[in-house]
Short mmCIF file of C-alpha atoms in Angstrom, two decimals:
data_model
loop_
_atom_site.label_atom_id
_atom_site.label_comp_id
_atom_site.label_asym_id
_atom_site.label_seq_id
_atom_site.Cartn_x
_atom_site.Cartn_y
_atom_site.Cartn_z
CA MET X 1 -6.56 -20.70 1.87
CA THR X 2 -8.77 -23.38 0.12
CA GLY X 3 -10.40 -22.81 -3.21
CA GLU X 4 -9.64 -20.02 -5.63
CA PRO X 5 -7.51 -17.22 -4.04
CA PRO X 6 -9.32 -13.92 -3.47
CA ARG X 7 -7.85 -11.06 -5.56
CA LEU X 8 -10.18 -8.21 -4.50
CA VAL X 9 -11.13 -7.98 -0.91
CA LEU X 10 -13.66 -5.60 0.76
CA ALA X 11 -12.06 -4.34 4.08
CA SER X 12 -14.10 -3.90 7.15
CA LEU X 13 -15.68 -0.61 8.01
CA SER X 14 -16.74 -0.31 11.71
CA GLY X 15 -20.44 -0.03 12.01
CA GLU X 16 -21.07 -0.34 8.33
CA ALA X 17 -19.61 -3.54 6.82
CA ASP X 18 -22.45 -5.94 7.29
CA ALA X 19 -24.01 -8.67 5.15
CA ARG X 20 -25.93 -6.27 2.98
CA TRP X 21 -22.74 -4.39 2.35
CA ALA X 22 -20.91 -7.57 1.37
CA ARG X 23 -23.79 -8.68 -0.90
CA ASP X 24 -23.69 -5.24 -2.73
CA GLY X 25 -20.01 -5.69 -3.41
CA SER X 26 -20.20 -9.40 -4.40
CA LEU X 27 -20.34 -8.57 -8.04
CA TRP X 28 -16.77 -7.44 -8.00
CA ALA X 29 -15.01 -8.80 -4.79
CA ASP X 30 -14.01 -12.28 -3.80
CA LEU X 31 -13.81 -11.90 -0.12
CA ALA X 32 -15.65 -9.48 2.26
CA LEU X 33 -14.41 -8.92 5.81
CA LEU X 34 -17.43 -7.78 7.82
CA GLY X 35 -17.17 -5.89 11.12
CA GLY X 36 -15.17 -4.89 13.10
CA ILE X 37 -17.12 -6.31 15.97
CA ALA X 38 -16.19 -5.86 19.55
CA LEU X 39 -16.36 -9.24 21.33
CA ASP X 40 -15.52 -8.89 24.99
CA ALA X 41 -16.69 -6.46 27.83
CA GLU X 42 -13.56 -4.33 27.55
CA SER X 43 -13.75 -3.82 23.78
CA ARG X 44 -17.43 -3.34 23.88
CA GLU X 45 -17.15 -0.51 26.43
CA ALA X 46 -14.47 1.05 24.17
CA ALA X 47 -16.86 0.79 21.26
CA ARG X 48 -19.62 2.48 23.33
CA GLN X 49 -17.17 5.36 24.02
CA LEU X 50 -16.55 5.68 20.24
CA VAL X 51 -20.19 5.80 19.57
CA ALA X 52 -20.59 8.56 22.14
CA ARG X 53 -18.23 10.75 20.03
CA ASP X 54 -20.16 10.00 16.88
CA ARG X 55 -18.26 7.04 15.43
CA SER X 56 -20.22 4.16 13.91
CA GLU X 57 -19.90 0.82 15.78
CA PHE X 58 -21.71 -2.58 15.85
CA LEU X 59 -22.96 -3.04 19.31
CA PRO X 60 -25.49 -5.96 19.06
CA PRO X 61 -26.74 -7.49 22.42
CA ASP X 62 -24.73 -10.73 21.65
CA PRO X 63 -21.75 -10.33 19.37
CA LEU X 64 -21.44 -14.06 18.69
CA VAL X 65 -25.03 -14.25 17.52
CA PHE X 66 -24.39 -11.19 15.33
CA VAL X 67 -21.36 -13.01 13.72
CA ASP X 68 -23.39 -16.09 13.15
CA VAL X 69 -26.45 -14.36 11.67
CA GLN X 70 -24.34 -12.03 9.34
CA LEU X 71 -22.31 -14.90 8.00
CA ALA X 72 -25.44 -17.10 7.50
CA ALA X 73 -26.95 -14.22 5.51
CA LEU X 74 -24.25 -14.59 2.89
CA ALA X 75 -24.53 -18.39 2.42
CA ASP X 76 -26.15 -18.01 -1.01
CA THR X 77 -23.81 -15.44 -2.38
CA PRO X 78 -20.61 -16.12 -4.40
CA ILE X 79 -18.44 -14.04 -2.09
CA ARG X 80 -16.53 -15.61 0.61
CA ALA X 81 -17.08 -13.92 3.98
CA GLY X 82 -14.99 -13.13 7.04
CA MET X 83 -15.39 -11.27 10.26
CA ASN X 84 -12.93 -8.67 11.68
CA VAL X 85 -12.97 -9.06 15.42
CA ARG X 86 -11.62 -6.94 18.31
CA SER X 87 -11.06 -8.20 21.77
CA ALA X 88 -8.84 -7.54 24.74
CA THR X 89 -8.97 -11.24 25.77
CA VAL X 90 -8.31 -14.45 23.95
CA GLU X 91 -11.37 -16.68 24.69
CA PRO X 92 -13.95 -14.50 22.82
CA VAL X 93 -11.68 -14.65 19.77
CA ARG X 94 -11.60 -18.37 20.05
CA ALA X 95 -15.39 -18.54 20.24
CA ALA X 96 -15.82 -16.18 17.28
CA ALA X 97 -13.34 -18.37 15.26
CA ARG X 98 -15.46 -21.39 16.01
CA VAL X 99 -18.55 -19.67 14.48
CA CYS X 100 -16.57 -18.49 11.57
CA ALA X 101 -15.18 -22.10 10.93
CA ALA X 102 -18.75 -23.38 10.89
CA HIS X 103 -19.53 -20.98 7.99
CA ASP X 104 -16.17 -21.59 6.22
CA ALA X 105 -15.44 -18.01 6.90
CA VAL X 106 -12.20 -16.12 7.72
CA VAL X 107 -11.75 -14.75 11.22
CA GLU X 108 -9.60 -11.56 11.09
CA VAL X 109 -7.78 -10.52 14.32
CA ASN X 110 -7.80 -6.75 14.47
CA ALA X 111 -4.36 -5.44 15.40
CA HIS X 112 -4.94 -2.37 13.35
CA CYS X 113 -7.34 0.18 15.05
CA ARG X 114 -5.58 3.08 16.72
CA GLN X 115 -8.44 4.83 18.55
CA ALA X 116 -7.32 5.68 22.04
CA GLU X 117 -10.33 3.98 23.61
CA LEU X 118 -9.50 0.67 22.01
CA CYS X 119 -5.75 0.87 22.58
CA GLU X 120 -6.37 1.66 26.29
CA VAL X 121 -8.05 -1.62 26.85
CA GLY X 122 -5.51 -3.67 24.82
CA CYS X 123 -7.08 -3.85 21.39
CA GLY X 124 -5.99 -2.82 17.94
CA GLU X 125 -2.59 -1.25 17.67
CA THR X 126 -1.74 -2.20 21.19
CA LEU X 127 -2.07 -5.85 20.16
CA LEU X 128 0.16 -5.19 17.20
CA ARG X 129 2.95 -3.85 19.58
CA ASP X 130 2.85 -7.16 21.56
CA THR X 131 3.75 -9.87 19.22
CA ASP X 132 3.57 -12.66 21.79
CA ARG X 133 0.03 -11.71 22.72
CA LEU X 134 -0.98 -11.31 19.13
CA CYS X 135 0.32 -14.78 18.35
CA ALA X 136 -1.69 -16.25 21.24
CA PHE X 137 -4.79 -14.71 19.68
CA VAL X 138 -3.95 -16.24 16.22
CA SER X 139 -3.09 -19.64 17.71
CA ALA X 140 -6.40 -19.75 19.65
CA ALA X 141 -8.36 -18.99 16.50
CA ALA X 142 -6.45 -21.33 14.23
CA ALA X 143 -7.05 -24.10 16.69
CA GLU X 144 -10.80 -23.84 16.04
CA GLY X 145 -10.24 -24.68 12.31
CA ALA X 146 -10.85 -21.20 10.98
CA ALA X 147 -8.72 -19.48 8.34
CA VAL X 148 -7.16 -16.71 10.33
CA SER X 149 -6.27 -13.20 8.90
CA VAL X 150 -4.44 -10.57 10.84
CA LYS X 151 -5.17 -6.92 10.06
CA VAL X 152 -2.08 -4.67 10.78
CA ARG X 153 -0.96 -1.09 10.19
CA ALA X 154 2.36 -0.09 8.72
CA ALA X 155 4.62 2.76 10.11
CA VAL X 156 3.95 1.98 13.79
CA ASP X 157 6.97 3.01 15.89
CA GLY X 158 8.82 -0.03 17.25
CA VAL X 159 7.06 -2.58 15.12
CA ASP X 160 8.79 -4.61 12.49
CA LEU X 161 6.06 -5.76 10.23
CA ALA X 162 8.22 -8.33 8.50
CA GLU X 163 9.09 -9.99 11.77
CA THR X 164 5.46 -9.78 12.86
CA ALA X 165 4.43 -11.57 9.59
CA ARG X 166 6.92 -14.33 10.29
CA ARG X 167 5.65 -14.84 13.83
CA VAL X 168 1.93 -14.88 13.00
CA ASP X 169 2.59 -17.20 10.11
CA ALA X 170 4.21 -19.65 12.53
CA ALA X 171 1.25 -19.20 14.95
CA GLY X 172 -1.25 -20.32 12.24
CA ALA X 173 -2.33 -17.28 10.30
CA VAL X 174 -3.04 -17.71 6.60
CA LEU X 175 -3.71 -14.08 5.62
CA PHE X 176 -1.83 -10.95 6.50
CA HIS X 177 -3.88 -7.75 5.76
CA VAL X 178 -1.64 -4.65 5.66
CA ASP X 179 -2.72 -1.09 5.74
CA ALA X 180 0.39 0.39 4.21
CA MET X 181 -0.15 3.82 5.49
CA ASP X 182 1.56 5.58 2.63
CA SER X 183 4.56 3.19 3.19
CA GLU X 184 3.84 1.02 0.07
CA ARG X 185 7.30 -0.59 -0.07
CA VAL X 186 6.64 -2.35 3.23
CA ILE X 187 4.61 -4.81 1.13
CA ARG X 188 7.83 -6.07 -0.46
CA ASP X 189 9.44 -6.47 2.95
CA VAL X 190 6.53 -8.51 4.26
CA ALA X 191 6.26 -10.58 1.07
CA ASP X 192 9.95 -11.48 1.26
CA ALA X 193 9.88 -12.22 4.98
CA ALA X 194 6.79 -14.58 4.97
CA PRO X 195 6.33 -16.00 1.49
CA ASP X 196 3.71 -18.57 2.68
CA LEU X 197 1.29 -15.94 4.04
CA PHE X 198 -1.39 -14.76 1.63
CA LEU X 199 -0.69 -10.97 1.58
CA VAL X 200 -3.49 -8.46 1.13
CA ALA X 201 -2.51 -4.86 0.61
CA ASN X 202 -4.69 -2.00 1.71
CA ASN X 203 -4.64 1.78 1.73
CA GLY X 204 -5.59 4.06 -1.23
CA VAL X 205 -6.61 1.25 -3.63
CA ARG X 206 -8.66 3.17 -6.16
CA ASP X 207 -7.41 2.45 -9.70
CA ARG X 208 -4.95 0.60 -11.97
CA ASP X 209 -1.97 2.51 -10.76
CA THR X 210 -2.49 1.63 -7.06
CA VAL X 211 -3.33 -1.97 -7.95
CA THR X 212 -0.24 -2.30 -9.99
CA GLU X 213 2.05 -0.83 -7.39
CA TYR X 214 0.82 -3.14 -4.60
CA LEU X 215 0.84 -6.28 -6.74
CA SER X 216 4.27 -5.36 -8.14
CA TYR X 217 5.64 -5.28 -4.58
CA GLY X 218 4.37 -8.78 -4.01
CA ALA X 219 0.85 -8.59 -2.64
CA ASP X 220 -1.34 -11.51 -3.55
CA ALA X 221 -4.54 -9.35 -3.42
CA VAL X 222 -5.66 -5.79 -2.68
CA SER X 223 -8.50 -4.59 -0.44
CA VAL X 224 -10.71 -1.61 -0.76
CA GLY X 225 -11.90 0.16 2.40
CA ARG X 226 -13.85 3.52 2.37
CA PRO X 227 -14.79 3.36 -1.34
CA SER X 228 -16.13 -0.20 -1.07
CA THR X 229 -19.65 1.21 -1.38
CA ASP X 230 -18.85 2.96 -4.67
CA PRO X 231 -19.33 0.48 -7.60
CA ARG X 232 -17.35 2.75 -9.87
CA VAL X 233 -14.17 2.19 -7.77
CA LEU X 234 -14.86 -1.51 -7.44
CA GLN X 235 -15.25 -2.01 -11.16
CA ARG X 236 -12.01 -0.18 -11.85
CA VAL X 237 -10.06 -2.11 -9.26
CA ARG X 238 -11.53 -5.48 -10.45
CA GLN X 239 -10.56 -4.90 -14.00
CA ALA X 240 -7.03 -3.78 -12.99
CA VAL X 241 -6.71 -6.98 -10.80
CA ASP X 242 -7.95 -9.19 -13.56
CA ASP X 243 -5.69 -7.64 -16.17
CA TRP X 244 -2.67 -8.02 -13.92
CA PHE X 245 -3.18 -11.71 -13.20
CA ALA X 246 -4.32 -12.59 -16.79
CA THR X 247 -1.13 -11.00 -18.14
CA ARG X 248 1.07 -13.03 -15.79
CA GLU X 249 -0.78 -16.22 -16.55
CA GLY X 250 -0.45 -15.65 -20.31
CA GLN X 251 -4.20 -15.39 -20.82
CA PRO X 252 -6.10 -12.47 -22.40
CA ALA X 253 -7.97 -10.49 -19.76
CA GLU X 254 -11.77 -10.73 -19.78
CA ALA X 255 -13.71 -7.51 -19.72
CA THR X 256 -15.74 -7.00 -16.53
CA ASP X 257 -18.05 -4.31 -17.65
CA VAL X 258 -21.44 -4.55 -16.03
CA ASP X 259 -24.52 -2.48 -15.67
CA LEU X 260 -23.81 -0.39 -12.55
CA PRO X 261 -26.31 0.53 -10.02
CA THR X 262 -26.81 4.21 -9.83
CA ALA X 263 -24.36 5.87 -7.43
CA PRO X 264 -24.13 9.50 -6.45
CA ASP X 265 -21.04 11.40 -7.51
CA ALA X 266 -18.47 11.25 -4.73
CA ASP X 267 -14.87 12.23 -4.06
CA ILE X 268 -12.98 9.02 -4.66
CA GLY X 269 -9.50 10.39 -4.95
#
């Protein structure tokens, strides 16, 4: 990736992670992955079925216009943006990557979601299980000049994440975003297998202990998902990340205390 590497990432939340969400988190995070957004007819129909059973999804009339407008809305913020995309077919991913490249944004191929509706049409975890197909998506996006991230899930039967990391690296990905699924040591396996990939660790990132664990295993950054709307969590994680990297660079850590916006008490365990 060009520029300063992100150290704290906001992970996409279906139907919630939009430009306003990214702007709210920009005080602490370096990169915000908006979306996920369903791009093609198959994935959009699956998203409609998810909405019908009370899940939150983005279903704008034109998903590419949505991507363009949302990224443009963050042009004056310090946070770098990206868009998590879901598709059963390659060409819409290529088109979304073109839009992301125009905004110097990351395009994140979603090989992570495990909802049955998405998997049945070939999205999410189904894509993770078919490495050749996943690499075709990555290559198409990379050819458009976008920085490509791949969001994956650990502990999927029959999937060797270390091998997947090597393959998507060769296909043109620059970020590998791993939901560790309580298998935190998989981060070390991936870091060893694909040292050139920028590795973002996700799942349960809440405090200094979780940040330290993931970074000790070789992650380059951590991401926060569900608590990304809670400034108390983001401040704790930001301070822990800054302390970690400052210590390793031989510099004193700078305090990141700020005046927090009022937030209701919530379960952030």
